[in-house]
XYZ file of N, CA and C in Angstrom:
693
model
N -13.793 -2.952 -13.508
C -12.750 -1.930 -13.583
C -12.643 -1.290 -14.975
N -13.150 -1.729 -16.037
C -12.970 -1.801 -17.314
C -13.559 0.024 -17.621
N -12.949 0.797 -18.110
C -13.310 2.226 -18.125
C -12.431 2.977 -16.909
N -12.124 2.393 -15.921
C -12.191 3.091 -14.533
C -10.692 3.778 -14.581
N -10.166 5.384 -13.846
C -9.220 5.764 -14.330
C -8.675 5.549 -12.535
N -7.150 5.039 -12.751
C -7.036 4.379 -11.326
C -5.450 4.499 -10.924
N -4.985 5.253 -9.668
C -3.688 5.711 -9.570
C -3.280 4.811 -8.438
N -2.329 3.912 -8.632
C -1.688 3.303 -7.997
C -0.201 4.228 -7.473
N -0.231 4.665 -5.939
C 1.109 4.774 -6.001
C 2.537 4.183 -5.231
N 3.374 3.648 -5.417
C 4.194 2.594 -5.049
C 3.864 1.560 -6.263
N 3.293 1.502 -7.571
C 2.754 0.558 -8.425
C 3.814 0.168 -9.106
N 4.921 0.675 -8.779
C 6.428 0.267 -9.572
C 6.873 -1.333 -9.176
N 6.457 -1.905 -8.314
C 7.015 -2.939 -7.658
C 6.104 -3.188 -6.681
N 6.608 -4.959 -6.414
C 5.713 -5.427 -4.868
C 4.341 -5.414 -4.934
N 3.501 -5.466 -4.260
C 1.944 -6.027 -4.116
C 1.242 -4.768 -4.563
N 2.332 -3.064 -4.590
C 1.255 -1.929 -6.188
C 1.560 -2.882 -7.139
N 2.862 -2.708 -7.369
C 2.741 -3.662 -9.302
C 1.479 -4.780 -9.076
N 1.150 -5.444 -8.522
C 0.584 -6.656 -8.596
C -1.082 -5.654 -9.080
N -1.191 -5.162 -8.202
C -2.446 -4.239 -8.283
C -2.479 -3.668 -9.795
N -2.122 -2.800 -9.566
C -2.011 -2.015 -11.281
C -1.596 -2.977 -12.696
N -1.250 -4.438 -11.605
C -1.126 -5.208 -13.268
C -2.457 -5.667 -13.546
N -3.523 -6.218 -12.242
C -3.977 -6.799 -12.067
C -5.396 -5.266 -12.624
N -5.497 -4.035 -12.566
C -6.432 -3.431 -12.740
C -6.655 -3.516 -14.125
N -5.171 -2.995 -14.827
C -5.132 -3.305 -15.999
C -5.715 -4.585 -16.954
N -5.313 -5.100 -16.509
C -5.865 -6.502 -17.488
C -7.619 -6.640 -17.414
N -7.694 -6.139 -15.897
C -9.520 -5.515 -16.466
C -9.923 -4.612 -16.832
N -9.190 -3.477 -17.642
C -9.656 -2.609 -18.655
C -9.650 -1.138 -18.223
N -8.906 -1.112 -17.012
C -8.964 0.117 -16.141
C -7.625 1.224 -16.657
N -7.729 2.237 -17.245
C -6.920 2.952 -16.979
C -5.785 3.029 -16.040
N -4.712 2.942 -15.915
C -3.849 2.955 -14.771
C -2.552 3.848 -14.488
N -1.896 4.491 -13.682
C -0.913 5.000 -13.115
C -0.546 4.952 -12.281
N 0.951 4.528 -12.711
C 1.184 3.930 -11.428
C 2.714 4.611 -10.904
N 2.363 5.313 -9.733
C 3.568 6.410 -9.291
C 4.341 6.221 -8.356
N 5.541 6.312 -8.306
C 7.197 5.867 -7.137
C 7.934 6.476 -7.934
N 8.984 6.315 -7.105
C 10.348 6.591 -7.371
C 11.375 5.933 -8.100
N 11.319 4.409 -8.126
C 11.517 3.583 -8.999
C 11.603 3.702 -10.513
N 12.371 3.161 -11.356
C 12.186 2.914 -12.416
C 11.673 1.811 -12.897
N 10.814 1.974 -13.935
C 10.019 0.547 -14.353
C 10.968 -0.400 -14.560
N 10.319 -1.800 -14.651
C 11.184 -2.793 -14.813
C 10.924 -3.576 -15.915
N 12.668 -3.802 -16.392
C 12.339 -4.248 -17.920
C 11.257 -5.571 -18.890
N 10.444 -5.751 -17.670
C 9.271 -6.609 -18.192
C 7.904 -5.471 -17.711
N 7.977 -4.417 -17.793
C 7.285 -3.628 -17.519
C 5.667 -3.938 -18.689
N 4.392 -3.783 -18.186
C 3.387 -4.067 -19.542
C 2.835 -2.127 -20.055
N 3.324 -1.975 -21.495
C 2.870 -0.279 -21.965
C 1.700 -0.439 -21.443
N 0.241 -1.065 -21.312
C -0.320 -0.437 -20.648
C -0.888 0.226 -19.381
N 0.244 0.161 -19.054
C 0.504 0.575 -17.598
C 0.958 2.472 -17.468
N 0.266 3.190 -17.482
C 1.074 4.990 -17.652
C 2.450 4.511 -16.050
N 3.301 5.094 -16.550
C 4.109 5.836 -15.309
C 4.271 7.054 -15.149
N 4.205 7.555 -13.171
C 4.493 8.862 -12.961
C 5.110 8.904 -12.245
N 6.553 9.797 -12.185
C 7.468 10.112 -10.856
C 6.844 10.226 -9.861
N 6.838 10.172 -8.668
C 6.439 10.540 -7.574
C 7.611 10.167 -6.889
N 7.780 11.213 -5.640
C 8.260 11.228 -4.178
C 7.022 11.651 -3.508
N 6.441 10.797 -2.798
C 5.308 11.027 -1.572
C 6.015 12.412 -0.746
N 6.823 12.156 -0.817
C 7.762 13.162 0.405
C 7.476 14.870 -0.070
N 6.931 14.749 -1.359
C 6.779 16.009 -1.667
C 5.737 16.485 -1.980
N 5.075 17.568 -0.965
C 3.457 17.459 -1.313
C 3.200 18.619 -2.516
N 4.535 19.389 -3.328
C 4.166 19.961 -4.299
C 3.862 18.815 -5.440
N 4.993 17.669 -5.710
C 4.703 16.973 -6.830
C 3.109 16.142 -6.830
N 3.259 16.234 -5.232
C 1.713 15.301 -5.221
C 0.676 15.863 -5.913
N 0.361 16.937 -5.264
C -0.481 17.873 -5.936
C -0.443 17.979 -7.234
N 0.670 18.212 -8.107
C 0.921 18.101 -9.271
C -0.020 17.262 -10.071
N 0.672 15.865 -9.760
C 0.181 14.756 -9.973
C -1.313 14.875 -10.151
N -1.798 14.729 -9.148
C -3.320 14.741 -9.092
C -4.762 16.085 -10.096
N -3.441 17.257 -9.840
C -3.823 18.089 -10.776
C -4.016 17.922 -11.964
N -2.866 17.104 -12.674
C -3.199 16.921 -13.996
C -3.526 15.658 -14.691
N -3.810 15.052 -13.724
C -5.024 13.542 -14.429
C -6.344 14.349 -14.275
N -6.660 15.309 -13.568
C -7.941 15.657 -13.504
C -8.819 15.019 -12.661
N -10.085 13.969 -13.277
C -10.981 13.545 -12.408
C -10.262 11.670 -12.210
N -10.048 11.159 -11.418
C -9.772 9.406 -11.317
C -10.914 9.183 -10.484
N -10.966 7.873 -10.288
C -12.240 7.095 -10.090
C -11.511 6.341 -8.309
N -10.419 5.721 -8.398
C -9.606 5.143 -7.405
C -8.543 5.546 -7.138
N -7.719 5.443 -5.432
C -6.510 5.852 -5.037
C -6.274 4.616 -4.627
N -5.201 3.933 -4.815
C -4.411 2.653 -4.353
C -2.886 3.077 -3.339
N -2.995 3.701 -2.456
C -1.520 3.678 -1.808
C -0.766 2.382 -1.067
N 0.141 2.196 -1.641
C 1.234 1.136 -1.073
C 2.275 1.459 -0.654
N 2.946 2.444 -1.221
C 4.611 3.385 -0.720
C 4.628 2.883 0.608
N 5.808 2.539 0.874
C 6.474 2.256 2.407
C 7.776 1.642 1.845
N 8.518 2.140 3.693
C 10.218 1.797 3.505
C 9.970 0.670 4.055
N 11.348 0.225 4.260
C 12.117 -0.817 4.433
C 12.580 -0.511 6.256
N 11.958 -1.360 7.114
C 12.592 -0.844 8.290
C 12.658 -2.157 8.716
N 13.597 -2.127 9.801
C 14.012 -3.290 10.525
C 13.686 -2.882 11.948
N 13.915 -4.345 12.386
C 13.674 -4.263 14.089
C 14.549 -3.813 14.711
N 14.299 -2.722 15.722
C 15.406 -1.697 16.685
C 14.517 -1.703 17.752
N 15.494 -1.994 18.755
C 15.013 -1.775 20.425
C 14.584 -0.171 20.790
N 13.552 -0.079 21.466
C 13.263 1.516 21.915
C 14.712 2.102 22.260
N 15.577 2.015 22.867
C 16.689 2.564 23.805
C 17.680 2.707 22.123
N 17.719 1.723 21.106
C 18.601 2.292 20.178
C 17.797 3.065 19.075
N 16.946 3.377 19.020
C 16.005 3.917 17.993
C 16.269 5.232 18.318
N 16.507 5.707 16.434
C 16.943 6.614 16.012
C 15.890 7.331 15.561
N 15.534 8.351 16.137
C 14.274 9.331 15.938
C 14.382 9.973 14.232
N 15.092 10.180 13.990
C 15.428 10.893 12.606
C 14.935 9.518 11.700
N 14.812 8.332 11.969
C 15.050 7.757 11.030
C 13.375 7.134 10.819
N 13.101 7.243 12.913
C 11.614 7.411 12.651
C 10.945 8.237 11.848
N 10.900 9.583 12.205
C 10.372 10.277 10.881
C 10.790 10.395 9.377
N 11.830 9.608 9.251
C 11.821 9.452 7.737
C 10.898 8.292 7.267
N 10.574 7.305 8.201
C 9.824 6.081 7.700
C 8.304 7.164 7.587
N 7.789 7.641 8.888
C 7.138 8.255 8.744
C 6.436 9.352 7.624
N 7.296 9.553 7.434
C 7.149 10.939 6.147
C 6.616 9.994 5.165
N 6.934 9.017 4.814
C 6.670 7.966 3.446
C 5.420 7.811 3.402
N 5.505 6.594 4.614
C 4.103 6.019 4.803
C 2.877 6.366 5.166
N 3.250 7.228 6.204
C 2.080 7.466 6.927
C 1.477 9.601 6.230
N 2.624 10.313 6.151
C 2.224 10.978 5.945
C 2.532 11.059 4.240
N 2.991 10.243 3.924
C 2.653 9.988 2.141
C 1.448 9.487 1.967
N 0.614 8.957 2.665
C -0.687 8.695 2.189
C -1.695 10.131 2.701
N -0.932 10.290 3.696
C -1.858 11.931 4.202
C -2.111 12.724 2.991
N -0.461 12.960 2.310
C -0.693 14.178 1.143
C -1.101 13.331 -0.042
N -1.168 12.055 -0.485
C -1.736 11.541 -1.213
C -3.467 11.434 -1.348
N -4.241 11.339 -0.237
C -5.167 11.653 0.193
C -5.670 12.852 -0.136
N -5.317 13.934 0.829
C -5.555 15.543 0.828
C -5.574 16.054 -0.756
N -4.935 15.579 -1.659
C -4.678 16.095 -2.805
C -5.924 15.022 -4.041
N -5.923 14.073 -3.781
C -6.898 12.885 -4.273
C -8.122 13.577 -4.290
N -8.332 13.718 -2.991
C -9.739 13.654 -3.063
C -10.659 14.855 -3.587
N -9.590 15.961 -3.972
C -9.988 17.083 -4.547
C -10.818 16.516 -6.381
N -10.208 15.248 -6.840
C -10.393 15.203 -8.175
C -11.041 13.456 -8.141
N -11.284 13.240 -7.147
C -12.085 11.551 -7.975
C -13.299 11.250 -7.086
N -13.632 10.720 -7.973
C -15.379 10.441 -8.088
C -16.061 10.651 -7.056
N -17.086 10.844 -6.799
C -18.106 10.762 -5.653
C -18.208 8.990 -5.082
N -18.594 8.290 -6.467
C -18.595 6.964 -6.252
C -17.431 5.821 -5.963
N -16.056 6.639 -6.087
C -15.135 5.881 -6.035
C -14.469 5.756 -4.693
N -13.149 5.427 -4.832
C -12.586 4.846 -3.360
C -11.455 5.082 -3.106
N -10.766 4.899 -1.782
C -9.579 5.155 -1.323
C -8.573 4.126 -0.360
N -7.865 3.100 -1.313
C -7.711 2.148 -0.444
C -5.871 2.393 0.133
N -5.845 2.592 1.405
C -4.577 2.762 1.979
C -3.896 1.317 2.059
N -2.516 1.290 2.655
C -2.032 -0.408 3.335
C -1.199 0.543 4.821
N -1.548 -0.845 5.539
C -1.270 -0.578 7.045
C -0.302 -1.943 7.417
N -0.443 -2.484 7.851
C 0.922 -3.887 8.235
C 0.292 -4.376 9.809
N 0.307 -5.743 9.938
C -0.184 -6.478 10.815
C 0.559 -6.404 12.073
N 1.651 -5.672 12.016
C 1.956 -4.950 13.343
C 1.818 -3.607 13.766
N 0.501 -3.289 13.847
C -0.744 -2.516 14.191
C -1.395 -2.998 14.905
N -1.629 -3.870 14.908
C -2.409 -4.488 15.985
C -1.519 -5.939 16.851
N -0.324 -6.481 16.064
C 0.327 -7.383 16.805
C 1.472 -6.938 17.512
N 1.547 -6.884 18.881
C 2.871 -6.148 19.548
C 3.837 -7.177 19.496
N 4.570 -6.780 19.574
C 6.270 -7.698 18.841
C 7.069 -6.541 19.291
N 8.209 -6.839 20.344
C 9.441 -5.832 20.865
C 10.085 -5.500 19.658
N 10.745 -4.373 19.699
C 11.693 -3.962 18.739
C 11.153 -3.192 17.368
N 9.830 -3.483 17.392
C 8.767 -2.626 16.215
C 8.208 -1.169 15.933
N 8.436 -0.846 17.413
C 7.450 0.362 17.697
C 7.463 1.491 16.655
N 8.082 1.645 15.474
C 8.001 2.270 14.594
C 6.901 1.684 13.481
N 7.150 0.848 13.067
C 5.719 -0.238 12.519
C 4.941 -0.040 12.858
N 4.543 -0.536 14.311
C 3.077 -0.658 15.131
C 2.334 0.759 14.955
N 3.126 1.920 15.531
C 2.514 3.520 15.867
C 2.251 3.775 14.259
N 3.016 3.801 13.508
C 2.770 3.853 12.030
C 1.564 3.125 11.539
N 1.331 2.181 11.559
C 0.486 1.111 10.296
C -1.344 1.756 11.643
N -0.906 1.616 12.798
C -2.112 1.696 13.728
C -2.720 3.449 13.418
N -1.874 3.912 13.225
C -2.550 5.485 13.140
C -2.829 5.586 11.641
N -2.177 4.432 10.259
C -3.046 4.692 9.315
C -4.475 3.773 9.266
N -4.583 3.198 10.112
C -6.034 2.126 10.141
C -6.754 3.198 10.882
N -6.555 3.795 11.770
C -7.062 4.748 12.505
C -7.630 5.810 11.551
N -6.880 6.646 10.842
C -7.038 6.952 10.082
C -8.045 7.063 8.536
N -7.950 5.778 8.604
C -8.793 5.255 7.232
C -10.593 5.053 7.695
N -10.415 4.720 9.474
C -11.797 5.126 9.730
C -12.567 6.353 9.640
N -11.531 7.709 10.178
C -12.029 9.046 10.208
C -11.997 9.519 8.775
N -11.861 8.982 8.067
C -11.331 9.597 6.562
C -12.938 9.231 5.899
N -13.253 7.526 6.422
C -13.914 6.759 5.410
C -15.848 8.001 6.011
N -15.880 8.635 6.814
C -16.152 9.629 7.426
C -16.594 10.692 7.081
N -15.385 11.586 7.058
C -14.796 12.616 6.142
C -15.448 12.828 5.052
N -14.980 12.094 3.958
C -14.619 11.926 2.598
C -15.956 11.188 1.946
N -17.102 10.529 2.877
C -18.290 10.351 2.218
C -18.606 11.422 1.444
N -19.237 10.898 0.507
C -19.909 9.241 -0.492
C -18.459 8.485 -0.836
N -17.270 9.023 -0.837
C -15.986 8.353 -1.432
C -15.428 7.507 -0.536
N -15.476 6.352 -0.822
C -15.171 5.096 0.580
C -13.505 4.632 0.569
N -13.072 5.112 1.618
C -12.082 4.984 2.545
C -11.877 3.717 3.324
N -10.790 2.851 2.373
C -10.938 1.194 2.937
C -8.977 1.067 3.289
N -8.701 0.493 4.114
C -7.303 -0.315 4.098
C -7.190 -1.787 3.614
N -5.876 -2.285 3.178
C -5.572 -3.410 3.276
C -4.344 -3.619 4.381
N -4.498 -4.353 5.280
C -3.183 -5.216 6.233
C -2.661 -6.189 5.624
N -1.424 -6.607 5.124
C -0.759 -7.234 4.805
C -0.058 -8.140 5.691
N 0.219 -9.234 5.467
C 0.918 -10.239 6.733
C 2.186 -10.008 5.645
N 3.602 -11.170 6.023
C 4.475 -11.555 5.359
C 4.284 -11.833 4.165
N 4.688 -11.101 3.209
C 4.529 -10.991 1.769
C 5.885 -10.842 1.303
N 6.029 -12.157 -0.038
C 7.134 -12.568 -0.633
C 7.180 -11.101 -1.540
N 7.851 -9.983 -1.685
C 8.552 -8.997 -2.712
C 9.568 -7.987 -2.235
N 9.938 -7.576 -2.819
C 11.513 -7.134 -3.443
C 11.915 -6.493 -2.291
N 10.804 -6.267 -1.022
C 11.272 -5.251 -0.236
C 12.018 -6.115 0.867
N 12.626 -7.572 0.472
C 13.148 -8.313 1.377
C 14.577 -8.080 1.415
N 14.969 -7.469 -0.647
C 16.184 -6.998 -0.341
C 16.500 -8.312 -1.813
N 17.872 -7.889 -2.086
C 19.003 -8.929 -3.117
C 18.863 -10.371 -2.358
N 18.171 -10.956 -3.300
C 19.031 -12.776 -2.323
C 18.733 -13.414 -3.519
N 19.977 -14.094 -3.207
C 19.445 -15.560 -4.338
C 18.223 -16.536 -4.316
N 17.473 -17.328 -5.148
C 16.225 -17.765 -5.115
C 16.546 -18.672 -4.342
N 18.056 -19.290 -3.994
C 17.867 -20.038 -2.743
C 17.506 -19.563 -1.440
N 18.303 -18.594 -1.366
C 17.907 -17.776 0.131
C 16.667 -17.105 0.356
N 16.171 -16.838 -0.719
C 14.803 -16.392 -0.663
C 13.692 -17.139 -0.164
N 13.860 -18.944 -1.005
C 13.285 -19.584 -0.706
C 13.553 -20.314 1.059
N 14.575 -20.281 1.465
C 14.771 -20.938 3.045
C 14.651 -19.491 3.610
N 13.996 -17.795 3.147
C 13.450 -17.411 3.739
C 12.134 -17.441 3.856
N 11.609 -17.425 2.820
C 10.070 -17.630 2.965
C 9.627 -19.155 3.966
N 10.619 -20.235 3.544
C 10.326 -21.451 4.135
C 10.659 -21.005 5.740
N 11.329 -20.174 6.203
C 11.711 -20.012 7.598
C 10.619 -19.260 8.550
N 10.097 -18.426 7.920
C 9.076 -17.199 8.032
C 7.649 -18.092 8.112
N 7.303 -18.772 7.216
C 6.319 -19.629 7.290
C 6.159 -20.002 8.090
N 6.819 -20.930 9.009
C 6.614 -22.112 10.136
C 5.784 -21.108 11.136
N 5.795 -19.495 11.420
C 4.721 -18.855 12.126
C 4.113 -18.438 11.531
N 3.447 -18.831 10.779
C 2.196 -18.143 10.266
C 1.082 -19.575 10.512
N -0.039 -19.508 10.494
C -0.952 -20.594 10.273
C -0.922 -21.246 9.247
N -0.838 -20.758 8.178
C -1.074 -21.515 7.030
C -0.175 -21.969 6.418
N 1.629 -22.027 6.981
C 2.506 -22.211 6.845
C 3.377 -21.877 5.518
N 2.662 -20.969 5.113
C 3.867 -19.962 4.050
C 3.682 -18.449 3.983
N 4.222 -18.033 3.659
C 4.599 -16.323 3.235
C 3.616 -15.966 2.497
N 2.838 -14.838 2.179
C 2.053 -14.551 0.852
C 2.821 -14.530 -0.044
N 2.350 -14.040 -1.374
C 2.539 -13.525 -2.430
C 1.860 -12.239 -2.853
N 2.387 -11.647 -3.518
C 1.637 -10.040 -3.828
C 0.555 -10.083 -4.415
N 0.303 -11.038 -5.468
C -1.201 -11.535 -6.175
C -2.402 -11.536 -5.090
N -1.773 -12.669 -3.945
C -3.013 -12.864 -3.135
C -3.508 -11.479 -2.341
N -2.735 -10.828 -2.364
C -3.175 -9.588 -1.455
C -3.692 -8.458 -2.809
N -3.238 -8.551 -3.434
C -3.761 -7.591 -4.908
C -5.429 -8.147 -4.727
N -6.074 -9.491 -4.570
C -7.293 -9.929 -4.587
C -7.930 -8.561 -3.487
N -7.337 -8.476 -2.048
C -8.247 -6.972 -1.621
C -8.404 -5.760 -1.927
N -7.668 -5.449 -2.463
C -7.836 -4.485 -3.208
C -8.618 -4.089 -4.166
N -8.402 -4.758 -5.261
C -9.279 -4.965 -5.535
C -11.352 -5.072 -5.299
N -11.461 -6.372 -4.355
C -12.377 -6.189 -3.711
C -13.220 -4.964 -2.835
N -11.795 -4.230 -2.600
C -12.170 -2.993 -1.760
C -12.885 -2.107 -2.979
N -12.053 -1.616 -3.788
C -12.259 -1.029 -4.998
C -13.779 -1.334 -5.525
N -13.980 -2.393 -5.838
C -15.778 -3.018 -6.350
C -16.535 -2.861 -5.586
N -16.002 -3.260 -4.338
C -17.492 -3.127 -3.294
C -18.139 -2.000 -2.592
N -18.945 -1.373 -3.358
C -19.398 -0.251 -2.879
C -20.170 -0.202 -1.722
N -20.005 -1.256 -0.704
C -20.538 -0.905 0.598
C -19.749 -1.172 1.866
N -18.462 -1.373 1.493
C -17.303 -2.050 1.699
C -16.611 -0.195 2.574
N -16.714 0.499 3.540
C -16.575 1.383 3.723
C -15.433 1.755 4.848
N -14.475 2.064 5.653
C -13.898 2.457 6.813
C -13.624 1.139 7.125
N -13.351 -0.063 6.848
C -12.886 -1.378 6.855
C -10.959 -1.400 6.583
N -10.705 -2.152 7.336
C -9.205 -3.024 7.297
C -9.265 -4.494 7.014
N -8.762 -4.586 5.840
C -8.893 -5.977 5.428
C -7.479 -6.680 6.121
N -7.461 -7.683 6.589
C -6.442 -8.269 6.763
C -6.076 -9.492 5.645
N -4.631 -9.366 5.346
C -4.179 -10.658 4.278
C -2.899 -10.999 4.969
N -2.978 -12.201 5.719
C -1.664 -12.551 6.811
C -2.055 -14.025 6.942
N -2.528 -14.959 6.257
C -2.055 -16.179 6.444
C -3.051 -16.586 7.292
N -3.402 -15.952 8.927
C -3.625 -15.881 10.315
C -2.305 -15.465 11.033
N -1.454 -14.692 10.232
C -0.593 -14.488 11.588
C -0.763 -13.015 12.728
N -1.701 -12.707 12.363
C -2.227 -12.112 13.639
C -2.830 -12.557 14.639
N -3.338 -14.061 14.273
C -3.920 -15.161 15.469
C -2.658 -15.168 16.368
């Protein structure tokens, strides 16, 4: 990574920060863009850039004036909970929507105008994409049309390789305020279904990314990082 100029966006927090800490320390240029404000253990060599995904002028922006980057890291996504089809609130679907799915669209569309031939494009999708679970259907149609996605792109967008990461249950901030007790008899609660009987951590899933990023033959792939709880 060492030279490599590399835009993390969602890198403010959660398994981006982990990424963009983790590019950094191998020598990579980094930016890392949300809405968020850094946090007061933040490392300077880390650049920050405003971003709202939601806005495909700032995106553009953005991408305009780094010029040429080498990697796209998207992580941005809300916070949604489980709602039955019959109470699901359409407005609120397309607001999740707008983030995730079509925040990586205009993150994409605007990317790929300025980085490398040799470099890469790694999206995140969520293991209910492929695992049906009642009460999700905003998740599932979401995370499945960006894996979908990341195939026709990885496509597209040759020589520039178009990879996802799937994430299982991952311990960060997007669980919400709790004390480290409650945190911990959540992760301990959450565990007992997974195979390997705990929650991730954002580190372990920062490892695909990574990987995606190096491996230049590594192309239109979904990595999964879930423990086995898609078994």
């Amino acid at each position: 990574m060492k030279g490599k100029t590399i835009v993390v966006i969602g890198g403010l927090s959660g398994i981006g920060r982990a990424v963009a800490e983790r590019a950094a320390r191998e020598g990579a240029r980094v930016i890392a863009a949300g809405r968020r404000a850094a946090p007061a253990d933040w490392s300077p060599q880390i650049e920050i850039a405003k971003l709202d995904v939601r806005d495909e002028g700032a995106v553009e922006k953005l991408f305009t004036s780094l010029g040429a980057i080498d990697h796209l890291v998207t992580t941005a996504g809300p916070v949604i909970g489980a709602t039955p089809l019959a109470g699901l609130d359409l407005d609120a679907l397309k607001q999740a929507f707008d983030i995730k799915l079509f925040g990586q669209i205009r993150a994409v569309k605007h990317a790929a105008r300025v980085i490398a031939k040799d470099g890469s494009i790694v999206l995140t999708s969520g293991l209910l994409s492929r695992k049906a679970t009642p009460g999700t259907l905003v998740k599932a149609t979401m995370n499945a049309a960006i894996e979908s996605m990341t195939r026709t792109l990885a496509k597209e967008l040759a020589p520039v390789r178009v990879n996802a990461v799937c994430p299982g249950m991952i311990e960060t901030e997007m669980w919400g305020p709790m004390s480290d007790e409650e945190r911990k008899a959540m992760a301990a609660k959450v565990g007992t279904g997974i195979p390997v009987g705990r929650v991730g951590q954002s580190d372990e899933v920062a490892d695909a990314y990574m990987l995606l990023m190096r491996n230049g033959f590594m192309n239109g792939t979904t990595v999964d990082v879930d423990g086995g709880g898609l078994l």
